[in-house]
Short mmCIF file of C-alpha atoms in Angstrom, two decimals:
data_model
loop_
_atom_site.label_atom_id
_atom_site.label_comp_id
_atom_site.label_asym_id
_atom_site.label_seq_id
_atom_site.Cartn_x
_atom_site.Cartn_y
_atom_site.Cartn_z
CA MET A 1 -123.83 0.58 -0.71
CA GLU A 2 -127.26 1.44 -2.07
CA PRO A 3 -129.81 -1.26 -2.65
CA MET A 4 -129.83 -2.77 -6.20
CA ASP A 5 -132.76 -4.24 -8.21
CA LYS A 6 -132.51 -7.66 -9.83
CA ASP A 7 -131.70 -6.57 -13.26
CA ALA A 8 -128.95 -4.17 -12.25
CA PHE A 9 -127.53 -7.09 -9.90
CA LYS A 10 -127.58 -9.45 -12.78
CA GLN A 11 -125.94 -7.20 -15.11
CA LEU A 12 -123.19 -6.29 -12.56
CA LYS A 13 -122.69 -9.95 -11.90
CA GLU A 14 -122.35 -10.69 -15.66
CA THR A 15 -119.87 -7.75 -16.01
CA LEU A 16 -117.58 -8.35 -13.07
CA LEU A 17 -117.65 -12.21 -12.29
CA SER A 18 -116.54 -15.11 -14.36
CA GLY A 19 -119.29 -17.00 -15.95
CA ARG A 20 -117.75 -20.09 -17.31
CA LYS A 21 -120.35 -22.41 -18.91
CA ASN A 22 -120.39 -26.05 -20.07
CA GLY A 23 -119.32 -26.01 -23.60
CA TYR A 24 -122.53 -27.78 -24.78
CA ASP A 25 -124.46 -24.68 -23.80
CA ARG A 26 -122.37 -22.61 -26.22
CA LEU A 27 -121.92 -24.77 -29.30
CA ASN A 28 -124.51 -24.61 -32.16
CA GLY A 29 -125.57 -27.59 -34.34
CA ALA A 30 -122.99 -26.81 -37.18
CA GLU A 31 -120.16 -26.91 -34.66
CA LEU A 32 -121.32 -30.11 -33.05
CA GLY A 33 -121.27 -31.74 -36.49
CA ALA A 34 -117.85 -30.50 -37.13
CA MET A 35 -116.81 -31.70 -33.87
CA GLU A 36 -118.01 -35.33 -34.58
CA ASP A 37 -116.07 -35.16 -37.88
CA TYR A 38 -113.00 -34.07 -36.21
CA CYS A 39 -113.11 -36.69 -33.53
CA ALA A 40 -113.76 -39.47 -36.07
CA GLY A 41 -110.47 -38.62 -37.66
CA TYR A 42 -108.86 -38.50 -34.35
CA ARG A 43 -109.86 -41.93 -33.48
CA ALA A 44 -108.36 -43.22 -36.65
CA PHE A 45 -105.17 -41.34 -35.96
CA LEU A 46 -104.93 -43.07 -32.57
CA ASP A 47 -105.45 -46.53 -33.94
CA ALA A 48 -102.81 -45.90 -36.58
CA GLY A 49 -100.22 -44.53 -34.17
CA LYS A 50 -99.89 -46.85 -31.11
CA THR A 51 -96.09 -46.02 -30.75
CA GLU A 52 -93.99 -42.94 -31.42
CA ARG A 53 -92.62 -44.52 -34.61
CA LEU A 54 -96.16 -45.46 -35.90
CA CYS A 55 -97.37 -42.05 -34.91
CA ALA A 56 -94.62 -40.26 -36.81
CA ALA A 57 -95.36 -42.28 -39.86
CA GLU A 58 -99.01 -41.45 -39.75
CA VAL A 59 -98.02 -37.66 -39.33
CA ILE A 60 -95.97 -37.83 -42.38
CA ARG A 61 -98.45 -39.53 -44.39
CA MET A 62 -101.10 -36.96 -43.45
CA ALA A 63 -98.61 -34.09 -43.98
CA GLU A 64 -97.76 -35.30 -47.61
CA THR A 65 -101.41 -35.72 -48.53
CA ALA A 66 -101.77 -32.05 -47.59
CA GLY A 67 -98.80 -30.99 -49.74
CA TYR A 68 -95.94 -30.98 -47.30
CA ARG A 69 -92.54 -32.12 -48.46
CA PRO A 70 -89.33 -33.23 -46.79
CA TYR A 71 -87.10 -30.20 -46.14
CA SER A 72 -83.30 -30.14 -46.97
CA ARG A 73 -80.87 -27.25 -46.40
CA GLU A 74 -80.46 -26.27 -50.16
CA MET A 75 -84.19 -25.52 -50.58
CA ALA A 76 -85.27 -22.00 -51.11
CA LEU A 77 -88.34 -21.13 -49.10
CA SER A 78 -91.14 -18.78 -49.99
CA ALA A 79 -94.35 -17.77 -48.33
CA GLY A 80 -96.75 -20.54 -48.35
CA ASP A 81 -94.19 -23.39 -48.52
CA LYS A 82 -94.98 -26.43 -46.64
CA VAL A 83 -92.11 -28.49 -45.28
CA TYR A 84 -91.16 -31.02 -42.68
CA VAL A 85 -88.36 -32.91 -41.11
CA CYS A 86 -88.54 -36.34 -39.54
CA ASN A 87 -86.12 -36.97 -36.68
CA ARG A 88 -84.97 -40.69 -36.74
CA GLY A 89 -88.29 -41.86 -37.33
CA LYS A 90 -89.69 -40.83 -33.80
CA ALA A 91 -90.38 -36.97 -34.07
CA VAL A 92 -91.57 -34.73 -36.73
CA MET A 93 -91.14 -30.98 -37.26
CA LEU A 94 -93.40 -29.22 -39.64
CA ALA A 95 -93.58 -25.49 -40.85
CA ARG A 96 -95.93 -23.59 -43.13
CA ILE A 97 -93.78 -20.51 -44.14
CA GLY A 98 -95.53 -17.27 -43.39
CA LYS A 99 -95.74 -13.87 -45.12
CA LYS A 100 -93.70 -12.20 -42.43
CA PRO A 101 -89.89 -12.89 -42.08
CA LEU A 102 -88.69 -15.12 -39.51
CA ALA A 103 -87.01 -12.22 -37.87
CA GLU A 104 -90.39 -11.24 -36.61
CA GLY A 105 -90.88 -14.72 -34.80
CA VAL A 106 -92.89 -17.77 -35.57
CA GLN A 107 -96.00 -19.31 -33.91
CA ILE A 108 -95.26 -22.76 -32.46
CA ALA A 109 -97.41 -25.68 -31.08
CA ALA A 110 -95.22 -28.18 -29.36
CA ALA A 111 -96.69 -31.54 -28.42
CA HIS A 112 -95.27 -35.01 -27.86
CA ILE A 113 -96.15 -38.43 -29.42
CA ASP A 114 -94.62 -40.91 -26.84
CA SER A 115 -96.98 -42.48 -24.32
CA PRO A 116 -96.45 -44.57 -21.35
CA ARG A 117 -95.80 -48.25 -22.24
CA LEU A 118 -93.74 -51.39 -21.54
CA ASP A 119 -90.34 -51.73 -23.37
CA LEU A 120 -88.67 -55.05 -23.85
CA LYS A 121 -85.41 -55.50 -22.00
CA PRO A 122 -82.16 -56.01 -24.14
CA ASN A 123 -82.22 -59.71 -23.29
CA PRO A 124 -86.01 -60.27 -22.88
CA LEU A 125 -86.66 -63.90 -23.76
CA TYR A 126 -86.74 -66.72 -21.09
CA GLU A 127 -88.57 -69.79 -19.97
CA ASP A 128 -89.68 -70.44 -16.47
CA SER A 129 -91.85 -73.62 -15.46
CA GLU A 130 -92.35 -74.43 -19.19
CA LEU A 131 -93.84 -71.01 -19.95
CA ALA A 132 -92.06 -68.50 -22.20
CA TYR A 133 -91.94 -64.70 -21.38
CA PHE A 134 -90.55 -61.36 -22.42
CA LYS A 135 -88.95 -59.33 -19.66
CA THR A 136 -90.08 -55.66 -19.79
CA HIS A 137 -88.98 -52.35 -18.40
CA TYR A 138 -91.73 -49.82 -18.15
CA TYR A 139 -91.41 -46.37 -19.89
CA GLY A 140 -92.80 -43.28 -18.23
CA GLY A 141 -94.99 -42.85 -15.15
CA ILE A 142 -97.33 -45.84 -15.19
CA ARG A 143 -99.34 -47.35 -12.21
CA LYS A 144 -98.08 -50.97 -12.66
CA TYR A 145 -101.27 -52.53 -11.25
CA GLN A 146 -103.14 -51.20 -14.28
CA TRP A 147 -101.07 -53.23 -16.73
CA VAL A 148 -101.80 -56.64 -15.68
CA THR A 149 -104.49 -59.00 -17.16
CA ILE A 150 -105.22 -56.78 -20.14
CA PRO A 151 -104.74 -57.71 -23.62
CA LEU A 152 -101.55 -56.32 -25.17
CA ALA A 153 -99.98 -56.01 -28.49
CA LEU A 154 -96.28 -55.67 -29.49
CA HIS A 155 -95.01 -53.19 -31.98
CA GLY A 156 -91.63 -52.00 -33.04
CA VAL A 157 -88.57 -52.68 -35.11
CA VAL A 158 -85.61 -55.16 -35.04
CA ALA A 159 -82.36 -53.74 -36.46
CA LEU A 160 -80.23 -56.57 -37.92
CA LYS A 161 -76.40 -56.34 -38.10
CA ASP A 162 -76.49 -55.89 -41.87
CA GLY A 163 -78.56 -52.76 -41.48
CA THR A 164 -81.85 -54.28 -42.34
CA ARG A 165 -84.83 -53.00 -40.27
CA VAL A 166 -87.61 -55.61 -39.55
CA THR A 167 -91.03 -54.24 -38.57
CA VAL A 168 -92.84 -56.33 -35.81
CA ARG A 169 -96.55 -56.12 -35.31
CA ILE A 170 -98.17 -58.66 -33.12
CA GLY A 171 -101.77 -58.58 -31.54
CA GLU A 172 -103.22 -55.61 -33.08
CA ASP A 173 -105.29 -56.99 -35.92
CA GLU A 174 -108.63 -59.15 -35.63
CA GLY A 175 -107.81 -62.79 -35.21
CA GLU A 176 -104.33 -62.33 -34.06
CA PRO A 177 -103.02 -63.61 -30.69
CA ARG A 178 -102.59 -61.11 -27.85
CA LEU A 179 -100.06 -61.04 -25.05
CA VAL A 180 -100.88 -60.71 -21.39
CA ILE A 181 -99.21 -60.08 -17.90
CA THR A 182 -100.79 -62.29 -15.35
CA ASP A 183 -101.81 -61.39 -11.92
CA LEU A 184 -102.35 -63.15 -8.57
CA LEU A 185 -105.76 -64.66 -7.94
CA PRO A 186 -107.57 -63.18 -4.94
CA HIS A 187 -107.78 -66.50 -3.14
CA LEU A 188 -104.04 -66.29 -2.72
CA GLY A 189 -103.73 -62.59 -2.58
CA ALA A 190 -104.01 -61.93 1.25
CA ALA A 191 -100.40 -60.76 1.52
CA GLN A 192 -100.45 -58.82 -1.75
CA ASN A 193 -103.55 -56.90 -0.48
CA LYS A 194 -101.64 -55.58 2.38
CA LYS A 195 -98.95 -53.94 0.17
CA PRO A 196 -99.15 -50.30 -0.77
CA LEU A 197 -100.74 -49.99 -4.31
CA ALA A 198 -97.34 -48.91 -5.78
CA GLU A 199 -95.68 -51.94 -4.47
CA ALA A 200 -98.32 -54.59 -4.97
CA VAL A 201 -97.15 -55.21 -8.60
CA PRO A 202 -93.32 -55.06 -8.73
CA GLY A 203 -91.84 -53.78 -11.99
CA GLU A 204 -89.91 -57.09 -12.46
CA THR A 205 -93.18 -59.02 -12.52
CA LEU A 206 -94.32 -57.25 -15.70
CA ASN A 207 -93.48 -60.17 -17.78
CA LEU A 208 -95.28 -60.67 -21.08
CA LEU A 209 -96.63 -64.42 -21.43
CA LEU A 210 -95.69 -65.73 -24.81
CA GLY A 211 -96.49 -69.26 -25.02
CA SER A 212 -96.76 -72.80 -23.20
CA ARG A 213 -96.52 -75.42 -26.14
CA PRO A 214 -93.15 -77.21 -26.37
CA ILE A 215 -91.34 -78.60 -29.25
CA GLY A 216 -88.78 -81.41 -29.44
CA GLY A 217 -88.52 -84.45 -27.15
CA GLU A 218 -89.39 -84.27 -23.54
CA GLU A 219 -85.77 -84.96 -22.46
CA GLU A 220 -84.88 -81.62 -24.04
CA SER A 221 -84.72 -78.39 -21.98
CA GLY A 222 -85.98 -74.75 -22.97
CA ARG A 223 -88.58 -76.29 -25.44
CA VAL A 224 -91.14 -73.69 -25.00
CA LYS A 225 -88.61 -70.75 -25.30
CA LEU A 226 -87.25 -72.42 -28.50
CA ALA A 227 -90.77 -72.86 -29.82
CA VAL A 228 -91.57 -69.08 -29.44
CA MET A 229 -88.16 -68.09 -31.04
CA LYS A 230 -88.90 -70.36 -33.96
CA LEU A 231 -92.31 -68.66 -34.43
CA LEU A 232 -90.54 -65.15 -34.51
CA HIS A 233 -87.93 -66.61 -36.82
CA ASP A 234 -90.47 -68.11 -39.19
CA LYS A 235 -92.46 -64.78 -39.30
CA TYR A 236 -89.66 -62.18 -39.10
CA GLY A 237 -86.36 -64.04 -39.88
CA ILE A 238 -84.75 -62.95 -36.46
CA VAL A 239 -82.70 -65.01 -33.93
CA GLU A 240 -82.45 -64.24 -30.27
CA ASP A 241 -79.26 -62.11 -30.50
CA ASP A 242 -81.33 -59.81 -32.90
CA LEU A 243 -83.44 -58.82 -29.96
CA THR A 244 -80.46 -56.97 -28.40
CA SER A 245 -80.88 -54.34 -31.11
CA ALA A 246 -84.59 -54.06 -31.13
CA GLU A 247 -87.06 -51.47 -29.99
CA LEU A 248 -90.23 -53.53 -29.19
CA GLU A 249 -93.03 -51.93 -27.16
CA ALA A 250 -96.02 -53.61 -25.53
CA VAL A 251 -99.20 -51.37 -25.85
CA PRO A 252 -102.89 -52.15 -24.93
CA ALA A 253 -104.56 -54.08 -27.81
CA VAL A 254 -107.49 -51.82 -27.81
CA LYS A 255 -109.13 -49.45 -30.32
CA ALA A 256 -110.37 -46.03 -29.80
CA CYS A 257 -114.09 -45.86 -29.06
CA ASP A 258 -116.91 -43.68 -27.95
CA ILE A 259 -117.54 -43.62 -24.25
CA GLY A 260 -120.82 -42.99 -22.64
CA LEU A 261 -124.36 -43.77 -23.71
CA ASP A 262 -124.46 -40.18 -25.19
CA ARG A 263 -121.22 -40.95 -26.94
CA SER A 264 -119.77 -37.61 -25.63
CA MET A 265 -116.35 -38.93 -24.77
CA ILE A 266 -113.57 -40.99 -26.48
CA GLY A 267 -111.76 -43.84 -24.66
CA ALA A 268 -108.29 -44.91 -25.90
CA TYR A 269 -104.79 -45.77 -25.15
CA GLY A 270 -102.41 -42.64 -25.63
CA HIS A 271 -104.52 -39.64 -25.32
CA ASP A 272 -101.56 -38.22 -23.48
CA ASP A 273 -100.31 -36.63 -25.60
CA ARG A 274 -101.53 -37.66 -29.05
CA VAL A 275 -104.82 -35.74 -28.33
CA CYS A 276 -102.83 -32.54 -28.43
CA ALA A 277 -100.47 -33.73 -31.21
CA TYR A 278 -103.36 -34.46 -33.53
CA ALA A 279 -104.99 -31.11 -32.75
CA ALA A 280 -101.69 -29.29 -33.50
CA LEU A 281 -101.12 -31.23 -36.66
CA ARG A 282 -104.69 -30.84 -38.04
CA ALA A 283 -104.79 -27.14 -37.14
CA LEU A 284 -101.50 -26.65 -39.26
CA LEU A 285 -102.73 -28.90 -42.09
CA ASP A 286 -106.12 -27.23 -42.16
CA LEU A 287 -104.80 -23.61 -42.57
CA GLU A 288 -106.62 -22.40 -45.72
CA GLU A 289 -104.42 -19.31 -46.33
CA THR A 290 -100.74 -18.64 -45.96
CA PRO A 291 -100.39 -17.44 -42.20
CA GLU A 292 -98.96 -13.96 -41.49
CA LYS A 293 -96.11 -15.53 -39.26
CA THR A 294 -94.49 -18.81 -39.96
CA ALA A 295 -96.49 -21.59 -38.38
CA VAL A 296 -94.44 -24.40 -36.73
CA CYS A 297 -95.66 -27.72 -35.28
CA ILE A 298 -93.27 -29.97 -33.40
CA LEU A 299 -94.19 -33.45 -32.16
CA ALA A 300 -91.47 -34.67 -30.07
CA ASP A 301 -90.46 -37.96 -28.52
CA LYS A 302 -89.35 -38.87 -24.97
CA GLU A 303 -91.44 -36.36 -22.99
CA GLU A 304 -92.51 -39.01 -20.63
CA ILE A 305 -89.07 -39.64 -19.49
CA GLY A 306 -87.87 -36.04 -19.24
CA SER A 307 -87.66 -34.99 -22.83
CA ASP A 308 -83.93 -36.20 -22.93
CA GLY A 309 -82.29 -37.99 -25.91
CA VAL A 310 -81.74 -37.18 -29.45
CA THR A 311 -85.55 -37.21 -30.42
CA GLY A 312 -86.64 -35.33 -27.18
CA MET A 313 -87.43 -31.62 -26.86
CA GLN A 314 -84.18 -31.07 -25.11
CA SER A 315 -82.27 -32.29 -28.28
CA ALA A 316 -80.63 -29.72 -30.58
CA ALA A 317 -82.73 -31.22 -33.45
CA PHE A 318 -85.44 -28.54 -33.17
CA ASP A 319 -82.84 -25.64 -32.98
CA THR A 320 -81.17 -27.22 -36.04
CA PHE A 321 -84.52 -27.24 -37.97
CA MET A 322 -85.32 -23.68 -36.92
CA GLU A 323 -81.76 -22.43 -37.59
CA ASP A 324 -82.02 -23.76 -41.15
CA LEU A 325 -85.25 -22.02 -41.73
CA CYS A 326 -83.78 -18.81 -40.49
CA ALA A 327 -80.54 -19.19 -42.47
CA ALA A 328 -82.75 -19.36 -45.70
CA GLN A 329 -83.90 -15.81 -44.76
CA GLY A 330 -80.62 -14.58 -43.31
CA THR A 331 -82.04 -14.30 -39.82
CA ALA A 332 -80.29 -15.24 -36.67
CA LEU A 333 -81.91 -17.93 -34.67
CA ARG A 334 -81.81 -15.93 -31.43
CA VAL A 335 -83.67 -13.11 -33.15
CA CYS A 336 -86.48 -15.42 -34.30
CA TYR A 337 -86.78 -17.08 -30.89
CA GLU A 338 -87.15 -13.92 -28.90
CA LYS A 339 -90.16 -12.78 -30.93
CA SER A 340 -91.74 -16.19 -31.18
CA PHE A 341 -94.75 -17.65 -29.18
CA CYS A 342 -95.17 -21.38 -28.24
CA LEU A 343 -98.20 -23.16 -27.09
CA SER A 344 -96.87 -26.11 -25.15
CA ALA A 345 -99.65 -28.52 -26.22
CA ASP A 346 -99.86 -31.15 -23.36
CA VAL A 347 -102.72 -32.70 -21.53
CA THR A 348 -104.00 -31.61 -18.12
CA ALA A 349 -105.86 -33.63 -15.45
CA ALA A 350 -109.61 -33.53 -15.58
CA TYR A 351 -111.50 -33.01 -12.31
CA ASP A 352 -112.77 -36.64 -11.23
CA PRO A 353 -115.56 -36.57 -8.62
CA ASN A 354 -114.61 -40.13 -7.76
CA TYR A 355 -111.35 -38.82 -6.24
CA PRO A 356 -112.06 -35.18 -5.00
CA ASP A 357 -109.39 -35.20 -2.17
CA VAL A 358 -106.56 -34.58 -4.57
CA PHE A 359 -108.16 -31.80 -6.61
CA GLU A 360 -108.85 -28.12 -5.63
CA LYS A 361 -112.18 -27.80 -7.54
CA ARG A 362 -111.98 -24.04 -7.97
CA ASN A 363 -108.81 -24.40 -10.02
CA GLU A 364 -109.20 -27.70 -11.84
CA SER A 365 -110.25 -28.43 -15.52
CA GLN A 366 -113.45 -30.03 -16.05
CA LEU A 367 -114.71 -32.08 -19.03
CA ASN A 368 -116.73 -30.10 -21.62
CA TYR A 369 -115.32 -26.77 -20.69
CA GLY A 370 -112.90 -26.53 -23.38
CA ILE A 371 -109.08 -26.50 -23.81
CA GLY A 372 -107.32 -26.24 -20.38
CA LEU A 373 -104.73 -23.40 -19.98
CA CYS A 374 -101.97 -24.11 -17.34
CA LYS A 375 -100.04 -21.00 -16.31
CA TYR A 376 -97.51 -23.37 -14.71
CA THR A 377 -97.05 -27.18 -13.93
CA GLY A 378 -94.26 -28.67 -11.91
CA ALA A 379 -94.63 -29.81 -8.35
CA ARG A 380 -94.57 -28.41 -4.80
CA GLY A 381 -93.31 -24.79 -5.21
CA LYS A 382 -93.74 -24.78 -8.92
CA SER A 383 -90.49 -26.80 -9.36
CA GLY A 384 -89.88 -27.76 -12.85
CA ALA A 385 -92.36 -25.22 -14.39
CA SER A 386 -91.82 -22.46 -16.92
CA ASP A 387 -94.51 -20.23 -15.15
CA ALA A 388 -95.82 -18.08 -17.83
CA ASP A 389 -96.13 -14.37 -17.23
CA ALA A 390 -99.39 -12.43 -17.05
CA GLU A 391 -98.86 -10.83 -20.34
CA THR A 392 -98.65 -14.14 -21.97
CA VAL A 393 -101.84 -15.43 -20.52
CA ALA A 394 -103.62 -12.35 -21.51
CA TYR A 395 -102.42 -12.78 -25.03
CA VAL A 396 -103.71 -16.31 -25.38
CA ARG A 397 -107.00 -15.22 -23.74
CA ARG A 398 -107.42 -12.63 -26.39
CA LEU A 399 -106.55 -14.97 -29.22
CA PHE A 400 -108.98 -17.57 -27.99
CA ASP A 401 -111.80 -15.19 -27.30
CA GLU A 402 -111.48 -13.65 -30.57
CA ALA A 403 -111.57 -17.01 -32.33
CA GLY A 404 -114.47 -18.29 -30.25
CA VAL A 405 -112.37 -20.90 -28.54
CA ILE A 406 -113.87 -22.36 -25.46
CA TRP A 407 -111.31 -22.38 -22.67
CA GLN A 408 -110.61 -22.87 -19.01
CA ILE A 409 -107.58 -22.29 -16.66
CA SER A 410 -106.43 -24.68 -13.97
CA GLU A 411 -103.70 -26.42 -11.97
CA LEU A 412 -102.64 -30.04 -11.81
CA GLY A 413 -104.14 -31.05 -8.53
CA LYS A 414 -103.92 -29.52 -5.02
CA VAL A 415 -100.80 -27.92 -3.83
CA ASP A 416 -98.41 -30.55 -2.70
CA ALA A 417 -100.63 -33.37 -3.93
CA GLY A 418 -98.23 -34.27 -6.83
CA GLY A 419 -97.46 -32.48 -10.06
CA GLY A 420 -96.23 -33.09 -13.49
CA GLY A 421 -94.19 -31.51 -16.19
CA THR A 422 -94.32 -30.83 -19.99
CA VAL A 423 -92.03 -29.48 -22.80
CA ALA A 424 -92.84 -25.88 -21.80
CA MET A 425 -89.73 -25.07 -19.83
CA TYR A 426 -87.53 -26.44 -22.65
CA MET A 427 -89.19 -24.03 -25.01
CA ALA A 428 -89.05 -21.16 -22.56
CA ASN A 429 -85.32 -21.88 -21.95
CA ARG A 430 -84.89 -21.12 -25.42
CA ASN A 431 -86.15 -17.54 -24.94
CA ILE A 432 -89.55 -18.49 -26.49
CA THR A 433 -92.67 -17.06 -24.88
CA THR A 434 -94.47 -20.22 -23.81
CA LEU A 435 -97.73 -21.21 -22.15
CA ASP A 436 -99.12 -24.77 -21.47
CA ALA A 437 -102.53 -25.68 -22.81
CA GLY A 438 -104.23 -28.96 -23.68
CA VAL A 439 -107.13 -31.41 -23.16
CA PRO A 440 -108.26 -32.38 -19.84
CA VAL A 441 -107.87 -36.28 -19.35
CA LEU A 442 -109.60 -38.71 -16.97
CA SER A 443 -107.37 -41.69 -15.90
CA MET A 444 -104.24 -39.98 -17.34
CA HIS A 445 -101.34 -42.51 -18.03
CA ALA A 446 -103.63 -45.47 -17.74
CA PRO A 447 -103.65 -48.09 -20.50
CA PHE A 448 -107.21 -46.66 -21.29
CA GLU A 449 -107.83 -42.95 -20.87
CA THR A 450 -110.87 -40.82 -21.41
CA VAL A 451 -111.36 -37.30 -22.93
CA SER A 452 -114.30 -35.23 -23.96
CA LYS A 453 -115.04 -34.80 -27.68
CA LEU A 454 -115.81 -31.08 -27.10
CA ASP A 455 -112.51 -30.54 -25.44
CA CYS A 456 -110.63 -32.24 -28.23
CA TYR A 457 -112.34 -30.07 -30.79
CA GLU A 458 -111.86 -26.80 -28.88
CA THR A 459 -108.17 -27.56 -28.44
CA TYR A 460 -107.95 -28.02 -32.36
CA LYS A 461 -109.61 -24.55 -32.53
CA GLY A 462 -107.16 -23.04 -30.08
CA MET A 463 -104.13 -24.40 -32.06
CA LYS A 464 -105.53 -22.99 -35.08
CA ALA A 465 -106.06 -19.61 -33.59
CA VAL A 466 -102.39 -19.49 -32.52
CA PHE A 467 -101.35 -20.41 -36.02
CA GLN A 468 -103.31 -17.68 -37.51
CA ALA A 469 -102.19 -15.01 -35.15
CA GLY A 470 -100.36 -12.32 -36.88
CA ASN A 471 -98.93 -10.16 -34.29
#
């Protein structure tokens, strides 16, 4: 090969090699201002939606403010119409009807609004050594040691036999008492220190401390448990048996906040996956014009435990919603699906230089490099992944580049280091072309996760580009 001067070398390098840049080297001042405005709204969304029920309610509030209305089967639909369906108060599906018929497919963003947490057991209340507790059963893939000694709030509903539903909210507002799970002091923790990390805090010790002050005479038993139950009865009108038909969730009693001296990141509970859910929702609500193809946003429940159940992505609820939309236009559901595209909007792991051994740096997402594409997730030999084809990845590359979206592509850790899943395979199983994409997260599944503001904003831009795609 002939010698090459510096200018020719530089030009060839720029032409042939990937030149990913930190997003802050690409955004202008106007975009930085828009990013901050967007992230302020996202922080408020997180604080309003600590559980899937609360999140669904906030989604509906935002959607109705933007002109969306509940959908029913007898409704006639025209281009530009805005409709939604709420599935049992825990999942929401929204659609902006496009100019083109559903027979030409729809553009979908699918995220989930459940997050790892602690659920109360069916018979949770007990007393031991004159302390009152709630027994819990953890939900999703948590690291149990992270949930001890932090302030916790309790949210949820109690369904009474007469059909009344009582909303419970404890420990979220300023001045309210919090709950906590205690841990062993280091002075007596020698044996605990020798246990593997996953075994040091057994699941059955994740018990919420409720109270210690007894009522009644000292000769009576169960005085602290009774005192706690009386407080619950006085505030909510419930008795112990009502807890058997309750859905009460313990979540971190923290507010979303800026992280870093430069305020470049957001710390909060529930980034996985409300950071993508909010991006998909806002992108849909912010569409100024009627899209060419119908834009659909699905915010599902139960992803953290396999997407099973009536409100999960494997439920027929989504198919029913889409079939109803198709029926309004005389289109077969299968015809719509085979020409549709779905961005499975779920978070990915951000490279953490404190733990480099589990990452393969050349193929990991980094903070401030934009929305992270994942061709496949799964574990080991791609088990449990939809594995998008090359044409699908190229399609999304084109959409993002044309819309000026900053993006990167990665895997979830080293081969055989672990893995994870999303709703992508359940969408792909419906014969919908699907690709995973989302915000890189530090400390994923922890009670307090961290994301980059820039990545949040670029994910929103990416969702909007999908909804605005007309072919």
